[in-house]
């Protein structure tokens, strides 16, 4: 080691050498970027893969956001979680974890706790995976807003803010939603 501040290191362990999966940790202090160890070094040189697949890790984050949003009662936390679902799309291809996403987005304590609580197994909250934008979008396709007057607005999550104009009314706590388009179908349903 020539420099204590810039080095690469890896530690792998296994219960038995003959059978089982090796589990390890990789540190890359030569990488200037904060995304983690250089992918080429981990996957090509060490010939290692992450324990969690992109699809599984990304889906866990999407489901946790969905559960946290459903369980949140504070409108500010709900809005923060909606915003997080949009901002997280910029992480495509990055090695991350749910915990790192929460920290990097600087979510409030309430929103962070809601997401952490949504993980059935707490160890998965800190497990790393490569984020997949398309998998995330596939898990959270639609966004709905239910109003106190009985109206429910639903649109694709990726385009919700483009197709529905949301404005706060001046002298009240109310919100105005505006959209326009051609009617393609109408339905009566027994439940929401």
Coordinates of C-alpha atoms in Angstrom, one line a residue:
X1 CA 0.0 0.0 0.0
X2 CA 1.6 3.2 -1.2
X3 CA -0.9 5.6 0.2
X4 CA -3.2 5.1 3.1
X5 CA -5.9 7.3 1.6
X6 CA -6.1 5.7 -1.8
X7 CA -6.3 2.0 -2.0
X8 CA -8.4 -1.0 -3.0
X9 CA -9.2 -3.8 -0.7
X10 CA -11.5 -6.9 -0.7
X11 CA -12.3 -9.4 2.0
X12 CA -14.3 -12.6 1.2
X13 CA -15.4 -15.3 3.7
X14 CA -17.2 -18.6 3.5
X15 CA -18.1 -21.2 6.1
X16 CA -16.4 -24.0 4.1
X17 CA -14.0 -23.7 1.2
X18 CA -15.6 -26.7 -0.6
X19 CA -19.2 -25.5 -0.6
X20 CA -21.3 -22.4 -0.1
X21 CA -21.2 -18.9 -1.3
X22 CA -18.4 -16.5 -0.5
X23 CA -19.6 -13.3 1.1
X24 CA -17.4 -10.2 1.0
X25 CA -16.8 -6.5 1.3
X26 CA -15.1 -4.4 -1.2
X27 CA -13.5 -1.0 -0.5
X28 CA -12.3 1.3 -3.3
X29 CA -10.6 4.4 -1.9
X30 CA -9.1 5.2 -5.3
X31 CA -12.6 6.0 -6.6
X32 CA -13.2 9.8 -6.4
X33 CA -17.0 9.3 -7.0
X34 CA -19.2 8.5 -4.0
X35 CA -21.1 5.7 -5.8
X36 CA -19.0 2.9 -4.3
X37 CA -16.4 0.5 -5.5
X38 CA -15.5 0.7 -9.2
X39 CA -17.7 -1.8 -11.1
X40 CA -15.0 -3.0 -13.3
X41 CA -12.8 -3.9 -10.4
X42 CA -15.5 -5.9 -8.6
X43 CA -17.1 -7.6 -11.5
X44 CA -14.2 -8.1 -13.9
X45 CA -11.0 -8.3 -11.9
X46 CA -12.5 -10.0 -8.8
X47 CA -15.1 -11.8 -10.9
X48 CA -17.8 -11.1 -8.2
X49 CA -21.4 -10.2 -8.3
X50 CA -23.6 -8.5 -5.8
X51 CA -25.7 -10.8 -3.5
X52 CA -28.9 -9.1 -4.5
X53 CA -29.9 -8.8 -8.1
X54 CA -30.8 -5.5 -9.6
X55 CA -34.4 -6.5 -10.0
X56 CA -34.8 -7.8 -6.4
X57 CA -33.1 -4.9 -4.7
X58 CA -34.9 -2.3 -6.8
X59 CA -38.3 -4.0 -6.3
X60 CA -37.7 -4.0 -2.5
X61 CA -37.2 -0.3 -2.5
X62 CA -40.2 0.3 -4.7
X63 CA -42.4 -1.8 -2.5
X64 CA -41.1 -0.2 0.7
X65 CA -41.9 3.3 -0.7
X66 CA -45.4 2.1 -1.6
X67 CA -46.0 0.7 1.9
X68 CA -44.5 3.8 3.6
X69 CA -46.7 6.0 1.5
X70 CA -49.8 3.9 2.3
X71 CA -49.1 3.9 6.0
X72 CA -48.1 7.6 6.3
X73 CA -50.8 9.9 7.7
X74 CA -48.8 13.2 7.6
X75 CA -49.4 14.9 4.3
X76 CA -45.8 16.4 4.4
X77 CA -44.3 12.9 4.7
X78 CA -46.5 11.6 1.9
X79 CA -45.4 14.4 -0.4
X80 CA -41.7 13.8 0.6
X81 CA -42.1 10.1 -0.3
X82 CA -43.7 10.9 -3.6
X83 CA -40.8 13.3 -4.4
X84 CA -38.4 10.6 -3.4
X85 CA -40.0 8.2 -5.9
X86 CA -39.2 10.7 -8.6
X87 CA -35.7 11.6 -7.5
X88 CA -34.6 8.0 -7.1
X89 CA -35.0 7.4 -10.8
X90 CA -31.7 9.3 -11.3
X91 CA -29.8 6.4 -9.6
X92 CA -30.1 4.1 -12.6
X93 CA -27.0 1.8 -12.8
X94 CA -25.6 2.9 -9.5
X95 CA -24.7 0.4 -6.7
X96 CA -26.7 1.6 -3.7
X97 CA -29.0 0.4 -0.8
X98 CA -32.3 1.7 0.6
X99 CA -30.4 3.1 3.5
X100 CA -28.0 5.0 1.2
X101 CA -30.9 6.3 -0.9
X102 CA -32.6 7.7 2.2
X103 CA -29.3 9.3 3.4
X104 CA -28.4 10.7 -0.1
X105 CA -31.9 12.2 -0.5
X106 CA -31.7 13.8 3.0
X107 CA -35.2 12.6 3.9
X108 CA -36.6 13.8 7.1
X109 CA -36.6 11.5 10.1
X110 CA -40.3 10.7 9.7
X111 CA -39.9 9.7 6.0
X112 CA -36.7 7.7 6.7
X113 CA -38.4 5.8 9.5
X114 CA -41.4 5.0 7.4
X115 CA -39.2 3.5 4.6
X116 CA -37.1 1.5 7.1
X117 CA -40.2 0.2 8.9
X118 CA -41.5 -1.0 5.5
X119 CA -38.7 -3.6 5.2
X120 CA -39.9 -6.9 6.6
X121 CA -36.3 -8.0 7.2
X122 CA -34.3 -5.0 8.5
X123 CA -31.0 -6.5 7.1
X124 CA -32.4 -5.9 3.6
X125 CA -32.6 -2.1 4.3
X126 CA -28.8 -1.9 4.2
X127 CA -28.1 -4.6 1.5
X128 CA -26.5 -3.4 -1.7
X129 CA -27.8 -3.8 -5.3
X130 CA -27.5 -2.1 -8.6
X131 CA -30.5 0.3 -9.1
X132 CA -32.7 -0.4 -12.2
X133 CA -34.9 2.5 -13.4
X134 CA -37.1 0.3 -15.6
X135 CA -37.7 -2.2 -12.8
X136 CA -38.6 0.6 -10.4
X137 CA -41.1 2.1 -12.9
X138 CA -42.7 -1.3 -13.5
X139 CA -43.3 -1.6 -9.7
X140 CA -44.8 1.8 -9.2
X141 CA -46.7 2.3 -12.4
X142 CA -49.6 4.5 -11.2
X143 CA -50.0 7.4 -8.7
X144 CA -53.3 8.2 -7.2
X145 CA -54.6 11.1 -5.1
X146 CA -57.8 10.8 -3.1
X147 CA -59.6 14.0 -2.2
X148 CA -61.8 14.6 0.8
X149 CA -64.8 15.2 -1.6
X150 CA -64.6 11.6 -2.8
X151 CA -62.7 12.2 -6.1
X152 CA -59.8 10.0 -6.9
X153 CA -57.2 11.0 -9.6
X154 CA -55.0 8.4 -11.1
X155 CA -52.2 8.7 -13.7
X156 CA -49.0 7.0 -14.6
X157 CA -46.4 7.9 -11.9
X158 CA -43.8 9.0 -14.5
X159 CA -46.2 11.5 -16.1
X160 CA -48.5 12.5 -13.2
X161 CA -47.1 16.0 -12.8
X162 CA -47.2 16.6 -16.6
X163 CA -50.8 15.6 -17.2
X164 CA -52.4 16.9 -14.0
X165 CA -51.7 20.5 -12.9
X166 CA -51.6 20.9 -9.2
X167 CA -52.1 24.3 -7.5
X168 CA -52.7 25.4 -4.0
X169 CA -55.7 27.8 -3.6
X170 CA -54.7 31.2 -2.2
X171 CA -56.7 31.6 1.0
X172 CA -57.3 28.0 2.1
X173 CA -55.7 24.7 2.7
X174 CA -57.3 23.3 -0.5
X175 CA -55.6 22.1 -3.6
X176 CA -56.9 22.5 -7.2
X177 CA -56.2 19.7 -9.8
X178 CA -56.7 20.5 -13.5
X179 CA -56.4 18.2 -16.5
X180 CA -57.9 17.7 -19.9
X181 CA -58.2 15.0 -22.4
X182 CA -60.6 12.8 -24.4
X183 CA -62.8 10.3 -22.6
X184 CA -61.8 6.8 -23.6
X185 CA -63.8 4.8 -21.0
X186 CA -65.9 5.2 -17.9
X187 CA -66.5 2.5 -15.3
X188 CA -68.6 1.8 -12.2
X189 CA -66.8 -0.3 -9.6
X190 CA -67.8 -1.9 -6.4
X191 CA -64.6 -0.8 -4.6
X192 CA -61.8 1.6 -5.1

